XYZ file of C-alpha atoms in Angstrom:
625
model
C 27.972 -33.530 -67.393
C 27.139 -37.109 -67.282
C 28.240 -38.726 -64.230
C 29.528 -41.824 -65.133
C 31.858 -40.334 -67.107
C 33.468 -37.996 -64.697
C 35.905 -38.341 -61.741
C 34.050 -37.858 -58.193
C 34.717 -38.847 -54.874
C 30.474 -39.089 -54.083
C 27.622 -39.064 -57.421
C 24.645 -37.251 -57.327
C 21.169 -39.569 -56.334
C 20.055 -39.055 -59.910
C 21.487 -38.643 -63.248
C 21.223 -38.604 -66.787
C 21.225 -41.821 -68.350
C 24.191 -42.348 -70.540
C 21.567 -43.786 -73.605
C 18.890 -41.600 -72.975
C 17.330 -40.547 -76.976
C 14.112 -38.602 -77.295
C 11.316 -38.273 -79.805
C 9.100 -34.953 -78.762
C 5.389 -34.408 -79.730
C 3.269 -32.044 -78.408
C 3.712 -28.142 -77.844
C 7.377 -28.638 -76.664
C 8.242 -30.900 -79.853
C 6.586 -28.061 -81.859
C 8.728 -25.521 -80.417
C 11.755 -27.106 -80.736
C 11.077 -27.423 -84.233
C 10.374 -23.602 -84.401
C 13.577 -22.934 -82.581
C 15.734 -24.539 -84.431
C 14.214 -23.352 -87.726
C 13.818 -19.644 -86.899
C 16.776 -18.913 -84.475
C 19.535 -21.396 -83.951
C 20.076 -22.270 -87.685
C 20.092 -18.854 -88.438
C 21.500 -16.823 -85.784
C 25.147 -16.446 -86.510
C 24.378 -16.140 -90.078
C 22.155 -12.895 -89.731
C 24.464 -11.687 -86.813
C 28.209 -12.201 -87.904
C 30.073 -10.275 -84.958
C 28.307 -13.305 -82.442
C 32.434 -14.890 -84.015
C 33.545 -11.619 -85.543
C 34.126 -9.911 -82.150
C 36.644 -12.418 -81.213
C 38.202 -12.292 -84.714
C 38.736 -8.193 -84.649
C 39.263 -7.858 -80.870
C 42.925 -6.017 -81.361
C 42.014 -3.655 -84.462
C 41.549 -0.158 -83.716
C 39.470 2.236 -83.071
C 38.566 -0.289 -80.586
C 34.873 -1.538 -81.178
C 32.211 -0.043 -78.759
C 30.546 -3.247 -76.613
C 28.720 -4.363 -73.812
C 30.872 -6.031 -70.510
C 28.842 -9.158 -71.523
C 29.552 -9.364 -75.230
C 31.792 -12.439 -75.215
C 29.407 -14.543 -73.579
C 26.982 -14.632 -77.045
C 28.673 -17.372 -78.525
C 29.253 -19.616 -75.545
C 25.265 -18.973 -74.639
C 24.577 -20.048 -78.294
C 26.454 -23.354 -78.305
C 25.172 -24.217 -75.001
C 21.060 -23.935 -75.454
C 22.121 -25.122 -78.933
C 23.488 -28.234 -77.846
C 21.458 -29.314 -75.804
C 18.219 -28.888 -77.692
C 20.230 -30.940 -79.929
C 20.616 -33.727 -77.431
C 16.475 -33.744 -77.483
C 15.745 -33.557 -81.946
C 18.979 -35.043 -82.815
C 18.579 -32.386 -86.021
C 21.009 -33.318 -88.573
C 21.151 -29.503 -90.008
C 21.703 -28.597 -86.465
C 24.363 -31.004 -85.992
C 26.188 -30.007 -89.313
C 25.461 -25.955 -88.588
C 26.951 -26.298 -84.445
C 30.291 -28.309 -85.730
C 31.023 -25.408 -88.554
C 30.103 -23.030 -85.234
C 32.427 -24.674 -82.892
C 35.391 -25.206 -85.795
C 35.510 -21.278 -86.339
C 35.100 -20.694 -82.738
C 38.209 -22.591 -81.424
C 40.228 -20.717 -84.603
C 39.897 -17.778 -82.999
C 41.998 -18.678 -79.637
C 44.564 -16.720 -78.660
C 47.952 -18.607 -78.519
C 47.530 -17.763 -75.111
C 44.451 -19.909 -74.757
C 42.547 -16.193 -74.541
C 38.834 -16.585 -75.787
C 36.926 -13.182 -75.429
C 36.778 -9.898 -77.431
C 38.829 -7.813 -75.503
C 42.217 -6.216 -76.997
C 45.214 -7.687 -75.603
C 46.174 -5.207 -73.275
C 42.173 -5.083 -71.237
C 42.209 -9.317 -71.293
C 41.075 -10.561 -67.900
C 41.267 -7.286 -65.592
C 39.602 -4.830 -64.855
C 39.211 -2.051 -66.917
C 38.525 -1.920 -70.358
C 38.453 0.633 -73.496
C 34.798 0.943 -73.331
C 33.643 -0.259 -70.235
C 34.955 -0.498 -66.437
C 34.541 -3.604 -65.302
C 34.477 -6.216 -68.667
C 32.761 -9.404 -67.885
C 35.412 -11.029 -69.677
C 36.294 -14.823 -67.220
C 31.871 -14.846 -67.418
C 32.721 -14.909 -70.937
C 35.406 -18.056 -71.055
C 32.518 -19.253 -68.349
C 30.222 -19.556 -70.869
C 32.426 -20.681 -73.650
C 33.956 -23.223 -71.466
C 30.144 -24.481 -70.631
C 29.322 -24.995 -74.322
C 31.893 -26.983 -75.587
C 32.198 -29.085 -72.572
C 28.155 -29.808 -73.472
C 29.525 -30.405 -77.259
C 32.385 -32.526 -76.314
C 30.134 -34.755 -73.957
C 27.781 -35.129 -76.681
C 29.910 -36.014 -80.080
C 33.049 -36.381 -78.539
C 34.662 -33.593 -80.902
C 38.213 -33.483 -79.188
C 39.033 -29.688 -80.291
C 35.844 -29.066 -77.703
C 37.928 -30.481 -75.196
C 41.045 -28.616 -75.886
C 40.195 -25.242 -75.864
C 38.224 -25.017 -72.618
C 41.122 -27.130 -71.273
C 43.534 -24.016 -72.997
C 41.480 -21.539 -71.111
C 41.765 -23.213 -67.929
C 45.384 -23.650 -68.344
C 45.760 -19.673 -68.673
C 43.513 -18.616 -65.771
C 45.872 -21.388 -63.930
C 48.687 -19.414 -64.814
C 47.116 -15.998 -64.127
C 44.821 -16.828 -60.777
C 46.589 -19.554 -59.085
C 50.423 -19.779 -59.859
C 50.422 -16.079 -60.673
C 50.061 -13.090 -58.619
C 46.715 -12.012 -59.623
C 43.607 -12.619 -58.121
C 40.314 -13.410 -60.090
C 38.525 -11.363 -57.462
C 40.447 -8.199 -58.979
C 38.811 -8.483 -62.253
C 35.684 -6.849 -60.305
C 31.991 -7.675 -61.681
C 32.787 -10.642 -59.277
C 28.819 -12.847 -59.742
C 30.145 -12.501 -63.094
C 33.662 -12.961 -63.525
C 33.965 -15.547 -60.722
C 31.601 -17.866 -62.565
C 34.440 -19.971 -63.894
C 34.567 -22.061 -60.941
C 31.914 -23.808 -61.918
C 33.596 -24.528 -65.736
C 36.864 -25.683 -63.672
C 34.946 -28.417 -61.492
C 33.231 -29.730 -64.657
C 36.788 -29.789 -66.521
C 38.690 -31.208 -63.384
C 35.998 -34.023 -63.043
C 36.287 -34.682 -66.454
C 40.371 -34.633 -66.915
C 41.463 -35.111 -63.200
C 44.111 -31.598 -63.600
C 45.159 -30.776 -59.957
C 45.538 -27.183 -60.843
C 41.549 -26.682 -62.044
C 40.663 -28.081 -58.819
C 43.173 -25.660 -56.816
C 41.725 -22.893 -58.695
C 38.428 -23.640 -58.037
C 38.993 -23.859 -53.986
C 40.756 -20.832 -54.205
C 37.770 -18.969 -56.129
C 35.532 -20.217 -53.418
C 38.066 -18.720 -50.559
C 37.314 -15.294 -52.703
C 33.804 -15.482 -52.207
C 34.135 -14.114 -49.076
C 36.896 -11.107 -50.342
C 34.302 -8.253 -50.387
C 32.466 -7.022 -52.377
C 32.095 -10.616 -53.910
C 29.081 -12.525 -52.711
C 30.279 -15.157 -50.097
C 28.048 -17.457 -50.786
C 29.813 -20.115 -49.252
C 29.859 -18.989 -46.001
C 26.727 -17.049 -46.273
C 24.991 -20.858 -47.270
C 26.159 -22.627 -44.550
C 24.773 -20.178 -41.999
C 21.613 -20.022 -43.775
C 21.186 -16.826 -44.897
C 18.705 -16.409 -47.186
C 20.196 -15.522 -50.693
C 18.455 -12.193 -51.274
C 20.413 -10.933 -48.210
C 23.578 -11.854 -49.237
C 25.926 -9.409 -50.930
C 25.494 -10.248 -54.132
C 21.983 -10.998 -54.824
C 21.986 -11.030 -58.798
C 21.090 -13.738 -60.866
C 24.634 -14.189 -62.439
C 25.598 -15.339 -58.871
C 23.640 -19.232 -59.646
C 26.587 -19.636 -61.755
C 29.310 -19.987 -59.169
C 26.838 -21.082 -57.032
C 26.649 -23.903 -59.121
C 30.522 -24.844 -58.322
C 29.969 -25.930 -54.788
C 27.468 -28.862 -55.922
C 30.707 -29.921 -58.056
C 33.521 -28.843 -55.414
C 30.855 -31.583 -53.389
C 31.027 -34.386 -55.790
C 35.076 -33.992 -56.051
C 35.322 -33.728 -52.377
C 32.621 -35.242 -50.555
C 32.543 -32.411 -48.209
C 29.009 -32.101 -47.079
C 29.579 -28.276 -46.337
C 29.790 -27.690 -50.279
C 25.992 -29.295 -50.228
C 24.435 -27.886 -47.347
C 25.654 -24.361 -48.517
C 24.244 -25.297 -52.068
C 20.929 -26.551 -50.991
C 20.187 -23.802 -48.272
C 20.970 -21.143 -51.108
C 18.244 -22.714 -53.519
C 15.479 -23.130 -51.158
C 15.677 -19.697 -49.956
C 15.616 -18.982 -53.436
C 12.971 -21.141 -54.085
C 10.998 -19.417 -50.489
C 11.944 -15.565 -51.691
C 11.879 -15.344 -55.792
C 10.427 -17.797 -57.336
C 6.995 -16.183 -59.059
C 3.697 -17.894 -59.569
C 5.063 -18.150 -63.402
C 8.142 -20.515 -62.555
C 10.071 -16.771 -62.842
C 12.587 -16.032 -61.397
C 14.290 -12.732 -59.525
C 12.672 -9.372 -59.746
C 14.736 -6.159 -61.249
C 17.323 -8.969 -62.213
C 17.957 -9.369 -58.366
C 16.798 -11.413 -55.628
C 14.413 -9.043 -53.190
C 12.817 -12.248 -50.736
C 9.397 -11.068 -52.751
C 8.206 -13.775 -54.578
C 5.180 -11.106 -55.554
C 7.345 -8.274 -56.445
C 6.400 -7.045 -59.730
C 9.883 -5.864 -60.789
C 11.043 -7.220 -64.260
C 11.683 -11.138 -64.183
C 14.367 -11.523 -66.977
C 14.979 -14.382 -69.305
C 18.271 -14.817 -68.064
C 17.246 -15.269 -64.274
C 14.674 -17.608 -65.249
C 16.884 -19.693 -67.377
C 20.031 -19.478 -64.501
C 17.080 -21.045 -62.238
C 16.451 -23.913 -64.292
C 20.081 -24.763 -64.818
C 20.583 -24.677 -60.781
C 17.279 -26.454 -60.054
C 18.312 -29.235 -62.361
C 21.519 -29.506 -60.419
C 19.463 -29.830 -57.234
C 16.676 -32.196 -58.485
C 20.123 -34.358 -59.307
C 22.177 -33.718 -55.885
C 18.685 -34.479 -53.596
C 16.514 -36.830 -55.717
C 13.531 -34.609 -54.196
C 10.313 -34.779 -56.682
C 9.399 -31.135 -55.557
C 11.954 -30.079 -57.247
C 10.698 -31.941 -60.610
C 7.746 -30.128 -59.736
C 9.263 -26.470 -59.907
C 10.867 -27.401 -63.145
C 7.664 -28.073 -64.655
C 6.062 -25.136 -63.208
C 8.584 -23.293 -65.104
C 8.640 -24.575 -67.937
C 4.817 -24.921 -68.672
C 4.601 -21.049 -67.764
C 7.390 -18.776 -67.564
C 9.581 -20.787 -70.487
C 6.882 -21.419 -72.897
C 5.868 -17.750 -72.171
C 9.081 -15.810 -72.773
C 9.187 -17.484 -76.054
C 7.329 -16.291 -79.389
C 5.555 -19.486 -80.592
C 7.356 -18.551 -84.041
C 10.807 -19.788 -81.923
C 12.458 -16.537 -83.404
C 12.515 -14.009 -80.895
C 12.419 -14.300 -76.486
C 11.375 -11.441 -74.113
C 13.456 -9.871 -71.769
C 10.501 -9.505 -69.418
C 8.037 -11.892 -68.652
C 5.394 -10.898 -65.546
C 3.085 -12.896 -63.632
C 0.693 -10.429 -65.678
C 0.798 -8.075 -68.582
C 2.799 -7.380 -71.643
C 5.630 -9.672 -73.410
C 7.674 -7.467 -75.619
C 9.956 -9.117 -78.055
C 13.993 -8.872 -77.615
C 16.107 -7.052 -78.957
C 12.554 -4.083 -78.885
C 12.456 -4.290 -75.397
C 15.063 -3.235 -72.747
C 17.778 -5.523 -74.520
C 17.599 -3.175 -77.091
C 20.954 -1.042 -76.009
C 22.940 -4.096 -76.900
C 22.239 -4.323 -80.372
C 25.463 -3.846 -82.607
C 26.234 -3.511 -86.315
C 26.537 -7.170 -87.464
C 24.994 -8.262 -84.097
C 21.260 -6.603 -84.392
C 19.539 -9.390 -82.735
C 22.038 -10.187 -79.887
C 21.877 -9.919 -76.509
C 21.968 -11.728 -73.269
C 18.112 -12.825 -73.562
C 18.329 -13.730 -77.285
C 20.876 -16.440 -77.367
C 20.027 -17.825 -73.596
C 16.095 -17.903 -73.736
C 16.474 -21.504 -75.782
C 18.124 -23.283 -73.241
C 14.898 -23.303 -71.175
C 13.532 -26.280 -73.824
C 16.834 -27.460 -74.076
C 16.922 -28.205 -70.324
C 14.217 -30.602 -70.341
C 17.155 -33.301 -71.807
C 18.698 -32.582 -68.240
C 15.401 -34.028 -66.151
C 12.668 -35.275 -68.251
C 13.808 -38.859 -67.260
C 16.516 -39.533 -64.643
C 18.588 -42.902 -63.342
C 18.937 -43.585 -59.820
C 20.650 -47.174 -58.940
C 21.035 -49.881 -61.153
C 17.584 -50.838 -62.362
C 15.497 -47.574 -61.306
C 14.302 -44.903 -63.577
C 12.124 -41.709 -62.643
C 9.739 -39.786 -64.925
C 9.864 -36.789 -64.528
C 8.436 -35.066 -67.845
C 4.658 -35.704 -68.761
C 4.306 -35.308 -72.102
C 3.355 -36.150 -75.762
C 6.130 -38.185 -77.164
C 8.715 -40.839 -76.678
C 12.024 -41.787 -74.033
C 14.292 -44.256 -74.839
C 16.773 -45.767 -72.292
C 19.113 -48.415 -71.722
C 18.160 -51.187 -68.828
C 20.422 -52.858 -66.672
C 20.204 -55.826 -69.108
C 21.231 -54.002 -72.002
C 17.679 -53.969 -73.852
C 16.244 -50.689 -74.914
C 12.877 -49.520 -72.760
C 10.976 -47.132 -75.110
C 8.162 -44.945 -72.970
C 5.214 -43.621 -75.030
C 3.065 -41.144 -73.311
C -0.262 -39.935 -75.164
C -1.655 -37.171 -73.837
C -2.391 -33.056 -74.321
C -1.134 -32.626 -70.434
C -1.103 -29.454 -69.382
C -4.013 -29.125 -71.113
C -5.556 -31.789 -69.682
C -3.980 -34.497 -66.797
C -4.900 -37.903 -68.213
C -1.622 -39.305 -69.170
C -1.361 -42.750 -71.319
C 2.018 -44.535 -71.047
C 2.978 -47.692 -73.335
C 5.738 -49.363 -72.027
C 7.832 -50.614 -74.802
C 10.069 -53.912 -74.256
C 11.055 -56.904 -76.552
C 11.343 -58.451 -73.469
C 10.115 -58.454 -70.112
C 12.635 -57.528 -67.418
C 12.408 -56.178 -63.972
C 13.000 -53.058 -62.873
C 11.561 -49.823 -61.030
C 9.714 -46.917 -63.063
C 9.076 -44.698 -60.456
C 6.211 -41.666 -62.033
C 6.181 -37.839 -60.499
C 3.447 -37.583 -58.257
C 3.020 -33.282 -58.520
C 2.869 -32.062 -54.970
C -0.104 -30.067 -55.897
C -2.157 -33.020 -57.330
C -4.179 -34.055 -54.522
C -6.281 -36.829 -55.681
C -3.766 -38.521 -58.669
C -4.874 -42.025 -60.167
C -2.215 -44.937 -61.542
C -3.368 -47.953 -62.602
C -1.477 -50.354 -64.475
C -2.699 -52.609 -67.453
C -6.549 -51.494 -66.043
C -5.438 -52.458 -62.557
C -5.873 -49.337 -60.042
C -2.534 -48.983 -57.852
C -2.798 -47.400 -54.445
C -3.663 -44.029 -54.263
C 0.071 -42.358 -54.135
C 1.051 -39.289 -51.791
C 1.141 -35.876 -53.271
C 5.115 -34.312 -53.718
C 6.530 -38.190 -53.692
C 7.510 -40.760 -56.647
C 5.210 -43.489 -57.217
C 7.638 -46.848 -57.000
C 6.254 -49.275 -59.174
C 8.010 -52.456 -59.244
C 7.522 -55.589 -61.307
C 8.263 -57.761 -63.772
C 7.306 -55.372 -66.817
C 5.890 -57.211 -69.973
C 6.237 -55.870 -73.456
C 2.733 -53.733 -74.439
C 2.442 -53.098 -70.720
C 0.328 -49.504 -70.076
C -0.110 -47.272 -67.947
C -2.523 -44.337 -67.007
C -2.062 -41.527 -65.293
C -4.710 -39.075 -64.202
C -3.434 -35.911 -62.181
C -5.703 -33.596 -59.796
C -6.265 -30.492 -62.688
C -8.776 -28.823 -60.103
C -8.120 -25.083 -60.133
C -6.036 -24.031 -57.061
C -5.576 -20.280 -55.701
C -2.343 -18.823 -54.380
C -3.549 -16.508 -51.481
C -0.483 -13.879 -50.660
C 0.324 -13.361 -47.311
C 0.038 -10.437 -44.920
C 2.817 -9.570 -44.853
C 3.400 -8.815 -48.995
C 1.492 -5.854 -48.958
C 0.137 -5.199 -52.445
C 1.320 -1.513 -53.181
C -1.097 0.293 -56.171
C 0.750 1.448 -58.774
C 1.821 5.326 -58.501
C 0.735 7.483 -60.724
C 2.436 10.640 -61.467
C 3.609 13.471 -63.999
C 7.512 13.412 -64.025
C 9.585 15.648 -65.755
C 11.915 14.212 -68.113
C 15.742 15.540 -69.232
C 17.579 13.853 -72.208
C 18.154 10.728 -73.640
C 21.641 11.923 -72.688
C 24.500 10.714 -75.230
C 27.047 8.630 -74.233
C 30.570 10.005 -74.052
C 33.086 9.091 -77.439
C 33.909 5.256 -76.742
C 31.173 4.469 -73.698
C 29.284 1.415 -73.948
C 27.617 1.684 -70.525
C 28.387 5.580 -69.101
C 28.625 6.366 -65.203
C 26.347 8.862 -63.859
C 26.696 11.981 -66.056
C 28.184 14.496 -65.082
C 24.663 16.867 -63.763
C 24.037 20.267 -63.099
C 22.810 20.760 -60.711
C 23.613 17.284 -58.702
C 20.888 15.087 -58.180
C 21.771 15.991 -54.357
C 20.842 19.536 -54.655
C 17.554 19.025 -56.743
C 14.568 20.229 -54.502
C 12.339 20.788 -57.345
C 11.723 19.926 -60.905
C 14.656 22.935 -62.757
C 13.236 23.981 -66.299
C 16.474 21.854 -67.633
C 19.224 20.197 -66.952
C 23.119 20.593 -68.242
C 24.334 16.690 -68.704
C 28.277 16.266 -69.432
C 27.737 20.263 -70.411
C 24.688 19.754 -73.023
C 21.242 21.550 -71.545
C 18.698 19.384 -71.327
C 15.357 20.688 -70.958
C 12.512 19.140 -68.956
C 8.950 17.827 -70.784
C 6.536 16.353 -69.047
C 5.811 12.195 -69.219
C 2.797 10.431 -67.217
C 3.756 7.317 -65.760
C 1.254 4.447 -67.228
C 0.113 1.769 -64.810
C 3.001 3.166 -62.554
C 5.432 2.478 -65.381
C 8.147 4.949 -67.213
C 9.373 3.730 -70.654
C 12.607 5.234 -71.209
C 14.532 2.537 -73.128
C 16.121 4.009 -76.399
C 18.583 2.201 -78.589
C 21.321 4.348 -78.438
C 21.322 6.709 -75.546
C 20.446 4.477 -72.103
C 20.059 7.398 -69.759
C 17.515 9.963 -68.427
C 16.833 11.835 -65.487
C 13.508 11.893 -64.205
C 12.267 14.096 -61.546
C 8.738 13.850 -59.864
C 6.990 15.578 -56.615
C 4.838 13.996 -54.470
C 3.599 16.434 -51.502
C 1.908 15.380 -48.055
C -0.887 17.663 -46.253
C 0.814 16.337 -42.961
C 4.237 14.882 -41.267
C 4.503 11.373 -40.906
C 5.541 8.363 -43.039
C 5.217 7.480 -47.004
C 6.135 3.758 -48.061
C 7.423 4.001 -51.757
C 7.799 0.974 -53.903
C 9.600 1.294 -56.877
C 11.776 -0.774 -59.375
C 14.017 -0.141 -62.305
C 16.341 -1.983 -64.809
C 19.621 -2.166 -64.358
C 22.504 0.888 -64.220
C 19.981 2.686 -62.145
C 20.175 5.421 -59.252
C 17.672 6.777 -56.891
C 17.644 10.037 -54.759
C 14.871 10.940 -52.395
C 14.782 14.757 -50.989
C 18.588 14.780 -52.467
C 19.770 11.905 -50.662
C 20.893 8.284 -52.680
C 18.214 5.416 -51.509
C 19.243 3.118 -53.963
C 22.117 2.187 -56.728
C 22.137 -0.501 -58.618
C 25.958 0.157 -59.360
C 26.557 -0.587 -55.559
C 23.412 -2.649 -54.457
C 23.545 -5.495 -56.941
């Protein structure tokens, strides 16, 4: 949210400018164009149910659907809106105010906003899953018309998040219930973060109250306490919920900080990210491995679209909360790599995976596919966030400090407009094919001259940079710092920019031990069928139980259907077992030793995974995050 415009008892170091307008060239102007063309204009035409879910959510047989299915259309409206904020695209515009018009319609009187019948709403259990992610949906909802309210001022975008908050008020704070009880807690407690943007925007008490008391149930296990485990510097990967979901709530204690001004809310904030930053963070700008946090930054589990995007969102947050240019620099890294990368150039389709090396495969073909749903084919948690990585750039491509300072942080082709302190527009140009290359022409347009401080990203990683102004060389600025250039700027005034585009290497450490993939012949038992009315089944009933397998059985009897074993070589050390409608296999491999001693096994899965070793659990992703 824009600062100015919200309640606070401190403000961040940098923010938004209130006037900020942008004109795009370049790769990133040409895939906003394809975006918006290919997949935002289109989406919730070609997939109905992204409205229709909340529209049939009481009408029986109850509709099979993932935990996470009401957070589509909040997702949509959020990477939607903001990529709006950058093109301004009228067909956009017209296509996101029919969106959020039906949206709001189809609140409960309530103030109820997810897809759940009335009896599952905002607890746990649910008629086909255990633990619905139903408060991350009103999270997400909340999120995007907040972002659509700031932007056009549309009051009904104001009134149903505020509707929302007003019934988890009554529920979670003047109630008896707990959020914490609604389980899938780096999910469902992900509303605190909604509440501090409403409270700073309305000034409601009771969103505020909530929002302290959510924090206080961070530490209720088996939530994450990431409060607590911030301030005492933990390092998030060993906290108890290490999942990406968690940045959400993570990202109410910046905001509980700005309310407040209690320093503990930052320094638990900024310790988080930085260990994030230390332990995840891949030499693509991606972000988690397996969907988790494992302090590996070379860990060659999957690195989802959603992590990567969560990342961005937080790192924006920081880059406003510490002023820090590093962080700029991490944004770019991502974008330039990781976003561009989990993208098709087309702008119609985003991966769930994208590694520091090997194969993109496009969503919903790829591991996402098990979402896919009459009327909602394309949809899934990847598809309607992967977007918001361009959309993003609005948030930090050029930033306000104090009255007369601006900081550029985005090098590319195109044009910024912002307001100065005088009132006059300033109009930045920049020519240039950066990344490609790092010469970077800047013309500053004025109608009149006026001083003030443009202060340029100097990357840490550019070692020998070169500024001059108007032909005039400047002193040679200090990698990972901004470049404060102060004067009396005339109208036509130019400036150049030539970064350090040497090749560098990234050497790993010792101590990451590079494991080679294992290669092996596994036997294979189903795809085993869900049960009648399961979205996302349990462990199957087995026979015999995993615990009691000491060698590869000819078959296996899953909720009392034989199964029998066929043989599947792993390729590159991989398994692909994804199928559309049945999730889960057993897979059973043996790996003998000519002697005693120990064997270090890596391995990695996606999520709702379990693994036994010599009949004995190692790992569960049900219970390990």
């Amino acid at each position: 949210m824009n600062q100015s415009l919200l309640q606070s008892a401190t403000t961040a170091t940098l923010a938004r400018p209130e006037t900020l307008r942008f004109d795009l060239g370049g790769e990133l102007g040409r895939r906003l164009k394809a975006v918006t063309e290919q997949w935002l204009l289109p989406v919730a035409h070609a997939n109905p149910r992204i409205l229709e879910m909340f529209r049939e959510r009481d009408l029986k047989p109850y509709a099979s659907q993932m935990p996470w299915a009401g957070e589509f259309a909040g997702k949509h409206l959020t990477c939607a809106t903001q990529i709006l904020r950058l093109t301004r695209d009228r067909k956009l515009r017209k296509s996101l105010d029919r969106f959020v018009g039906e949206l709001v319609a189809l609140q409960a009187d309530d103030g109820y906003l997810g897809p759940w019948p009335k009896e599952f709403r905002l607890r746990k259990g649910g008629p086909t899953c255990a633990e619905p992610w139903d408060a991350w949906g009103h999270y997400h909802i909340m999120l995007g018309l907040l972002l659509w309210h700031e932007l056009t001022g549309d009051p009904r975008a104001l009134d149903c998040p505020r509707r929302i908050a007003d019934l988890f008020v009554r529920r979670f704070l003047h109630g008896t219930e707990k959020l914490h009880d609604t389980g899938a807690h780096e999910m469902n407690q992900a509303p605190v973060h909604s509440l501090t943007m409403l409270h700073r925007l309305t000034g409601e008490a009771d969103y505020l109250a909530l929002a302290k008391k959510i924090v206080a149930e961070f530490a209720l296990p088996p939530a994450g306490d990431y409060y607590r485990q911030g301030l005492a510097d933990v390092p998030f990967h060993r906290t108890p919920k290490p999942r990406w979901e968690s940045l959400h709530p993570i990202m109410g204690l910046v905001d509980l900080y700005y309310i407040t001004g209690d320093e503990t809310y930052r320094r638990a904030f900024e310790s988080l990210w930085w260990s994030m930053l230390e332990g995840d963070r891949h030499n693509n700008g991606g972000f988690t491995s397996g969907e988790k946090a494992t302090g590996n930054p070379y860990h060659r589990g999957a690195i989802e679209t959603c992590c990567t995007v969560a990342w961005t969102a937080m790192t924006v947050e920081v880059l406003k909360l510490t002023g820090n240019p590093i962080v700029a620099d991490e944004l770019e890294l991502t974008l330039f790599n990781s976003g561009f990368g989990m993208m098709s150039p087309s702008g119609r389709w985003v991966t769930y995976n994208t590694p520091m090396d090997g194969t993109r495969i496009a969503s919903p073909n790829d591991a996402t596919a098990f979402q896919a749903r009459p009327g909602s084919a394309e949809l899934n948690c990847c598809s309607v966030n992967g977007p918001r990585i361009l959309g993003l750039v609005g948030e930090w491509a050029l930033l306000a400090g104090k009255p007369g300072e601006l900081f550029l942080n985005y090098y590319g082709a195109g044009t910024l407009d912002a307001a100065l302190p005088s009132g006059q527009t300033l109009r930045l140009t920049q020519k240039t094919k950066y990344p490609v290359g790092g010469k970077v022409k800047t013309a500053v347009g004025l109608d009149r001259a006026e001083t003030f401080i443009l202060a340029l990203r100097v990357p840490a990683w550019s070692a020998r940079t070169r500024v001059m102004v108007n032909g005039a060389a400047q002193a040679a600025p200090r990698p990972g710092e901004y470049l404060r250039l102060e004067r009396v700027w005339q109208p036509g005034d130019a400036i150049e920019l030539e970064l350090d585009m040497r090749p560098h290497v990234w050497a790993v450490p010792t101590q990451y031990v590079s494991l080679p993939p294992w290669v092996s012949d596994w036997t294979v038992y189903g795809p085993i069928p869900r049960r009648p009315g399961e979205a996302a089944p349990p462990t199957p009933d087995l026979v015999p139980a995993p615990e009691a397998i000491e060698s590869a059985p000819e078959a296996i009897v899953a909720n009392g259907v034989s199964f029998p074993g066929r043989t599947l070589r792993s390729a590159g050390g991989l398994l692909h077992l994804n199928d559309r409608s049945s999730p889960t296999v057993i897979a059973v491999t043996e790996w003998h030793s000519d002697a005693d001693g120990d064997v270090r096994i890596s391995f990695d899965a996606d999520y709702w995974t379990q693994w036994w070793v010599n009949g004995h659990e190692v790992y569960s992703t049900m219970r390990q995050g």
